[in-house]
Amino acid sequence: IVLIMSFVVGFVFNVIRYMKFIVRRSKASIIIDKGILVRQRYYITPQKIIFIERRQSMLTKLLKISSVFISSAGFGKSKGESAVIFPAVTNKQADKTLRLILPEFQFDKITIKPPKSSVFSYVFLPIMLSAVLSIATAVVPFITSAPLL
């Protein structure tokens, strides 16, 4: 129940944050407007863009959608903060719209995949750890409640 509630709260928070999300391009900058409770407007100079990043979770990868971020020099309050240019978009829409908004950039499709040997540390090990912890939480109350001989 806690997991479902946290998902719902996070989803509602993101809907409010990105409601009325608009990206447009002027000659000198990219203008990003977002929010319904707190309206925010960002101006990003294309010449200051360092890189463009597409992020996907396992769920969004299955749904073939992603979020697209722009890292720009001088943007954000903290180091490494990126501007969301598309909060949720299909991969085809992202490619097409990025070419329209940033025609001065050349977009090469680069895919970085982890080595197959990393499956153990990223998938198998967490599953085994979860199984051991689940068994331990089920067995410990049984052991502690057993009478001593």
Short mmCIF file of C-alpha atoms in Angstrom, two decimals, residues 11 18 21 55 60 64-69 84-91 93-94:
data_model
loop_
_atom_site.label_atom_id
_atom_site.label_comp_id
_atom_site.label_asym_id
_atom_site.label_seq_id
_atom_site.Cartn_x
_atom_site.Cartn_y
_atom_site.Cartn_z
CA PHE A 11 2.73 11.00 -10.23
CA TYR A 18 4.77 19.82 -15.77
CA PHE A 21 4.59 22.65 -20.25
CA ARG A 55 16.51 9.26 -19.66
CA THR A 60 9.27 4.01 -19.75
CA LYS A 64 8.88 3.55 -25.58
CA ILE A 65 8.80 6.98 -23.97
CA SER A 66 11.56 9.03 -22.42
CA SER A 67 12.39 12.32 -20.77
CA VAL A 68 14.82 14.64 -22.52
CA PHE A 69 17.11 16.95 -20.52
CA VAL A 84 13.76 19.23 -18.80
CA ILE A 85 13.00 19.99 -22.41
CA PHE A 86 10.49 17.13 -22.84
CA PRO A 87 9.11 15.54 -19.63
CA ALA A 88 7.49 12.57 -21.42
CA VAL A 89 7.71 11.99 -25.15
CA THR A 90 7.93 9.06 -27.53
CA ASN A 91 11.38 8.42 -28.92
CA GLN A 93 8.71 12.58 -31.31
CA ALA A 94 11.83 13.47 -29.33
#
